[in-house]
PDB file of C-alpha atoms in Angstrom:
ATOM      1  CA  UNK A 220       9.700 -59.218  -4.918  1.00 91.00           C
ATOM      2  CA  UNK A 221      11.136 -61.191  -2.016  1.00 92.00           C
ATOM      3  CA  UNK A 222      11.908 -59.671   1.369  1.00 92.00           C
ATOM      4  CA  UNK A 223      13.196 -61.743   4.296  1.00 93.00           C
ATOM      5  CA  UNK A 224      11.956 -64.916   2.627  1.00 91.00           C
ATOM      6  CA  UNK A 225       8.405 -63.679   1.983  1.00 92.00           C
ATOM      7  CA  UNK A 226       7.192 -62.897  -1.533  1.00 92.00           C
ATOM      8  CA  UNK A 227       5.451 -59.547  -1.806  1.00 93.00           C
ATOM      9  CA  UNK A 228       3.452 -58.673  -4.915  1.00 92.00           C
ATOM     10  CA  UNK A 229       3.824 -54.916  -5.519  1.00 92.00           C
ATOM     11  CA  UNK A 230       0.527 -53.210  -6.377  1.00 88.00           C
ATOM     12  CA  UNK A 231       2.220 -50.208  -7.927  1.00 85.00           C
ATOM     13  CA  UNK A 232       5.689 -48.801  -8.550  1.00 87.00           C
ATOM     14  CA  UNK A 233       5.867 -46.477  -5.537  1.00 85.00           C
ATOM     15  CA  UNK A 234       8.762 -46.756  -3.133  1.00 89.00           C
ATOM     16  CA  UNK A 235       9.203 -44.530  -0.121  1.00 89.00           C
ATOM     17  CA  UNK A 236      12.153 -42.213   0.165  1.00 90.00           C
ATOM     18  CA  UNK A 237      14.032 -41.764   3.427  1.00 91.00           C
ATOM     19  CA  UNK A 238      12.591 -38.216   3.553  1.00 92.00           C
ATOM     20  CA  UNK A 239       8.988 -39.455   3.256  1.00 90.00           C
ATOM     21  CA  UNK A 240       9.614 -41.904   6.093  1.00 91.00           C
ATOM     22  CA  UNK A 241      11.225 -39.174   8.221  1.00 92.00           C
ATOM     23  CA  UNK A 242       8.307 -36.814   7.523  1.00 92.00           C
ATOM     24  CA  UNK A 243       5.812 -39.483   8.626  1.00 90.00           C
ATOM     25  CA  UNK A 244       7.778 -40.140  11.814  1.00 91.00           C
ATOM     26  CA  UNK A 245       7.989 -36.430  12.612  1.00 93.00           C
ATOM     27  CA  UNK A 246       4.257 -35.924  12.004  1.00 90.00           C
ATOM     28  CA  UNK A 247       3.098 -38.871  14.129  1.00 87.00           C
ATOM     29  CA  UNK A 248       5.937 -38.869  16.665  1.00 88.00           C
ATOM     30  CA  UNK A 249       6.558 -42.586  16.080  1.00 87.00           C
ATOM     31  CA  UNK A 250       9.633 -44.352  14.740  1.00 91.00           C
ATOM     32  CA  UNK A 251       8.985 -46.865  11.969  1.00 93.00           C
ATOM     33  CA  UNK A 252      10.837 -50.142  12.687  1.00 94.00           C
ATOM     34  CA  UNK A 253      13.871 -50.777  10.478  1.00 94.00           C
ATOM     35  CA  UNK A 254      12.299 -53.892   8.963  1.00 95.00           C
ATOM     36  CA  UNK A 255       9.310 -51.874   7.708  1.00 94.00           C
ATOM     37  CA  UNK A 256      11.538 -48.980   6.608  1.00 92.00           C
ATOM     38  CA  UNK A 257      13.561 -51.353   4.412  1.00 94.00           C
ATOM     39  CA  UNK A 258      10.451 -53.048   2.996  1.00 94.00           C
ATOM     40  CA  UNK A 259       8.670 -49.809   2.153  1.00 92.00           C
ATOM     41  CA  UNK A 260      11.763 -48.465   0.414  1.00 92.00           C
ATOM     42  CA  UNK A 261      11.420 -51.457  -1.942  1.00 92.00           C
ATOM     43  CA  UNK A 262       7.631 -51.347  -2.289  1.00 91.00           C
ATOM     44  CA  UNK A 263       5.172 -49.030  -0.585  1.00 89.00           C
ATOM     45  CA  UNK A 264       2.080 -51.037  -1.445  1.00 89.00           C
ATOM     46  CA  UNK A 265       2.065 -54.828  -1.786  1.00 92.00           C
ATOM     47  CA  UNK A 266       0.174 -58.050  -1.145  1.00 87.00           C
ATOM     48  CA  UNK A 267       1.214 -61.335   0.411  1.00 90.00           C
ATOM     49  CA  UNK A 268      -1.131 -63.982  -0.935  1.00 81.00           C
ATOM     50  CA  UNK A 269      -2.337 -67.141   0.788  1.00 79.00           C
ATOM     51  CA  UNK A 270      -0.497 -66.715   4.065  1.00 81.00           C
ATOM     52  CA  UNK A 271      -2.615 -67.718   7.048  1.00 79.00           C
ATOM     53  CA  UNK A 272      -1.004 -67.640  10.486  1.00 80.00           C
ATOM     54  CA  UNK A 273      -2.563 -69.827  13.147  1.00 78.00           C
ATOM     55  CA  UNK A 274      -3.228 -67.807  16.309  1.00 74.00           C
ATOM     56  CA  UNK A 275      -4.332 -70.146  19.132  1.00 72.00           C
ATOM     57  CA  UNK A 276      -6.498 -67.480  20.799  1.00 69.00           C
ATOM     58  CA  UNK A 277      -8.496 -67.039  17.603  1.00 70.00           C
ATOM     59  CA  UNK A 278     -10.839 -69.464  15.945  1.00 70.00           C
ATOM     60  CA  UNK A 279      -9.100 -69.521  12.593  1.00 69.00           C
ATOM     61  CA  UNK A 280      -6.058 -67.684  11.428  1.00 74.00           C
ATOM     62  CA  UNK A 281      -4.721 -64.251  10.663  1.00 76.00           C
ATOM     63  CA  UNK A 282      -3.930 -63.260   7.088  1.00 78.00           C
ATOM     64  CA  UNK A 283      -1.721 -60.127   6.988  1.00 81.00           C
ATOM     65  CA  UNK A 284      -2.318 -59.663   3.278  1.00 84.00           C
ATOM     66  CA  UNK A 285      -2.171 -55.972   2.323  1.00 88.00           C
ATOM     67  CA  UNK A 286       1.024 -54.165   3.368  1.00 90.00           C
ATOM     68  CA  UNK A 287       1.334 -50.419   2.805  1.00 86.00           C
ATOM     69  CA  UNK A 288       3.792 -47.830   4.045  1.00 85.00           C
ATOM     70  CA  UNK A 289       2.720 -44.232   4.350  1.00 83.00           C
ATOM     71  CA  UNK A 290       0.450 -42.149   2.209  1.00 73.00           C
ATOM     72  CA  UNK A 291      -3.092 -42.254   0.951  1.00 73.00           C
ATOM     73  CA  UNK A 292      -3.796 -45.935   1.696  1.00 74.00           C
ATOM     74  CA  UNK A 293      -0.942 -46.749   4.044  1.00 83.00           C
ATOM     75  CA  UNK A 294      -0.268 -46.198   7.727  1.00 85.00           C
ATOM     76  CA  UNK A 295      -1.450 -42.596   7.427  1.00 86.00           C
ATOM     77  CA  UNK A 296      -4.875 -43.742   6.231  1.00 85.00           C
ATOM     78  CA  UNK A 297      -5.080 -46.525   8.812  1.00 86.00           C
ATOM     79  CA  UNK A 298      -4.131 -44.194  11.674  1.00 87.00           C
ATOM     80  CA  UNK A 299      -6.641 -41.551  10.591  1.00 86.00           C
ATOM     81  CA  UNK A 300      -9.490 -44.008  10.006  1.00 84.00           C
ATOM     82  CA  UNK A 301      -8.945 -46.471  12.867  1.00 85.00           C
ATOM     83  CA  UNK A 302      -6.474 -44.750  15.161  1.00 77.00           C
ATOM     84  CA  UNK A 303      -9.015 -44.035  17.879  1.00 87.00           C
ATOM     85  CA  UNK A 304      -9.633 -47.789  18.101  1.00 92.00           C
ATOM     86  CA  UNK A 305      -5.927 -48.584  18.599  1.00 91.00           C
ATOM     87  CA  UNK A 306      -4.009 -48.082  21.840  1.00 91.00           C
ATOM     88  CA  UNK A 307      -1.375 -45.314  21.831  1.00 87.00           C
ATOM     89  CA  UNK A 308       1.954 -46.175  20.233  1.00 87.00           C
ATOM     90  CA  UNK A 309       0.540 -48.504  17.571  1.00 91.00           C
ATOM     91  CA  UNK A 310       1.563 -48.269  13.911  1.00 92.00           C
ATOM     92  CA  UNK A 311      -0.864 -50.210  11.683  1.00 92.00           C
ATOM     93  CA  UNK A 312       1.065 -51.523   8.674  1.00 92.00           C
ATOM     94  CA  UNK A 313      -1.021 -54.358   7.193  1.00 91.00           C
ATOM     95  CA  UNK A 314      -4.600 -55.526   6.945  1.00 88.00           C
ATOM     96  CA  UNK A 315      -6.458 -58.700   6.120  1.00 86.00           C
ATOM     97  CA  UNK A 316      -9.140 -59.098   3.442  1.00 83.00           C
ATOM     98  CA  UNK A 317     -11.855 -58.402   6.040  1.00 82.00           C
ATOM     99  CA  UNK A 318     -10.344 -55.126   7.258  1.00 83.00           C
ATOM    100  CA  UNK A 319      -8.705 -56.213  10.513  1.00 85.00           C
ATOM    101  CA  UNK A 320      -5.280 -54.691  11.150  1.00 89.00           C
ATOM    102  CA  UNK A 321      -1.772 -55.779  12.007  1.00 91.00           C
ATOM    103  CA  UNK A 322       0.157 -53.159  13.966  1.00 94.00           C
ATOM    104  CA  UNK A 323       3.497 -52.828  15.682  1.00 95.00           C
ATOM    105  CA  UNK A 324       3.728 -51.207  19.101  1.00 94.00           C
ATOM    106  CA  UNK A 325       6.669 -48.882  19.430  1.00 89.00           C
ATOM    107  CA  UNK A 326       8.317 -48.029  22.719  1.00 86.00           C
ATOM    108  CA  UNK A 327      10.555 -45.169  21.639  1.00 81.00           C
ATOM    109  CA  UNK A 328      13.097 -46.668  19.217  1.00 83.00           C
ATOM    110  CA  UNK A 329      12.264 -50.269  20.173  1.00 90.00           C
ATOM    111  CA  UNK A 330       9.579 -52.622  18.883  1.00 92.00           C
ATOM    112  CA  UNK A 331       7.401 -53.792  21.768  1.00 93.00           C
ATOM    113  CA  UNK A 332       5.269 -56.359  19.947  1.00 95.00           C
ATOM    114  CA  UNK A 333       3.231 -57.005  16.822  1.00 95.00           C
ATOM    115  CA  UNK A 334      -0.515 -57.336  17.280  1.00 94.00           C
ATOM    116  CA  UNK A 335      -3.534 -58.377  15.252  1.00 91.00           C
ATOM    117  CA  UNK A 336      -6.558 -56.152  15.846  1.00 91.00           C
ATOM    118  CA  UNK A 337     -10.005 -57.600  15.163  1.00 88.00           C
ATOM    119  CA  UNK A 338     -11.998 -54.669  13.786  1.00 87.00           C
ATOM    120  CA  UNK A 339     -15.300 -56.402  14.589  1.00 87.00           C
ATOM    121  CA  UNK A 340     -14.755 -56.516  18.372  1.00 89.00           C
ATOM    122  CA  UNK A 341     -14.105 -53.689  20.823  1.00 93.00           C
ATOM    123  CA  UNK A 342     -12.756 -54.198  24.339  1.00 93.00           C
ATOM    124  CA  UNK A 343     -13.797 -52.420  27.555  1.00 94.00           C
ATOM    125  CA  UNK A 344     -11.410 -49.518  26.800  1.00 93.00           C
ATOM    126  CA  UNK A 345     -12.981 -48.869  23.382  1.00 93.00           C
ATOM    127  CA  UNK A 346     -10.090 -50.383  21.410  1.00 93.00           C
ATOM    128  CA  UNK A 347     -10.279 -53.168  18.855  1.00 93.00           C
ATOM    129  CA  UNK A 348      -9.664 -56.519  20.566  1.00 91.00           C
ATOM    130  CA  UNK A 349      -6.024 -57.437  20.013  1.00 91.00           C
ATOM    131  CA  UNK A 350      -3.904 -60.569  19.936  1.00 91.00           C
ATOM    132  CA  UNK A 351      -0.116 -60.515  20.234  1.00 92.00           C
ATOM    133  CA  UNK A 352       1.348 -62.433  17.288  1.00 90.00           C
ATOM    134  CA  UNK A 353       5.099 -61.678  17.432  1.00 92.00           C
ATOM    135  CA  UNK A 354       7.737 -59.643  19.246  1.00 95.00           C
ATOM    136  CA  UNK A 355       8.972 -57.849  16.112  1.00 96.00           C
ATOM    137  CA  UNK A 356       8.006 -57.360  12.467  1.00 96.00           C
ATOM    138  CA  UNK A 357      11.023 -59.482  11.474  1.00 96.00           C
ATOM    139  CA  UNK A 358       9.671 -62.306  13.660  1.00 94.00           C
ATOM    140  CA  UNK A 359       6.245 -61.940  12.020  1.00 92.00           C
ATOM    141  CA  UNK A 360       7.870 -62.215   8.582  1.00 93.00           C
ATOM    142  CA  UNK A 361       9.724 -65.354   9.702  1.00 94.00           C
ATOM    143  CA  UNK A 362       6.415 -66.859  10.866  1.00 89.00           C
ATOM    144  CA  UNK A 363       4.917 -65.983   7.491  1.00 90.00           C
ATOM    145  CA  UNK A 364       7.870 -67.506   5.646  1.00 90.00           C
ATOM    146  CA  UNK A 365       7.451 -70.742   7.590  1.00 89.00           C
ATOM    147  CA  UNK A 366       3.689 -70.789   7.009  1.00 86.00           C
ATOM    148  CA  UNK A 367       4.243 -70.436   3.265  1.00 82.00           C
ATOM    149  CA  UNK A 368       6.659 -73.411   3.072  1.00 82.00           C
TER     150      UNK A 368
END
C-alpha cells in the first residue's frame, strides 16, 4: 500500500474508523494530525522496510519502521508504556526495530514538530532524549520517500 509516496506493508487487515479516531482523541485530549488520520484509515498497523533517515545529531540514522494507529499495539500502547518518558503533548506513532519512538508534538490542532526519542537515554527532566526530525508528519513522509529513492 502506498501513501504519500512511501510503501507501507500492512501487518493485518485492520483500518481505523472515524469513530475510533475520535474516541482516542477524546480519551487522550489530543488531536491526531490529518496525515496520520488518513494513513490509519487505510492501515492501522504497517511496516516501512529499509528506510534509514540520516539525523546529523545522531551517530547513525533513524528507522521509523513500525507504524500503528490506536489500539492494543498502537499509540494507546505506546502512551501507556512510555508516556511518562515523553514530554506532554506528544503522540508516539512509530517505532524502530530497537524500540525507540517517533512522535508528533501537537499544539492544539496544529503539528508542532516530529521527534525521534531514543529510549536508551534519559535527559535531565526524566524524558527520553529527543531529536527533532521534521516539522510535520507529511514532511517526515517526504523525507522517507526521498531516502527510499
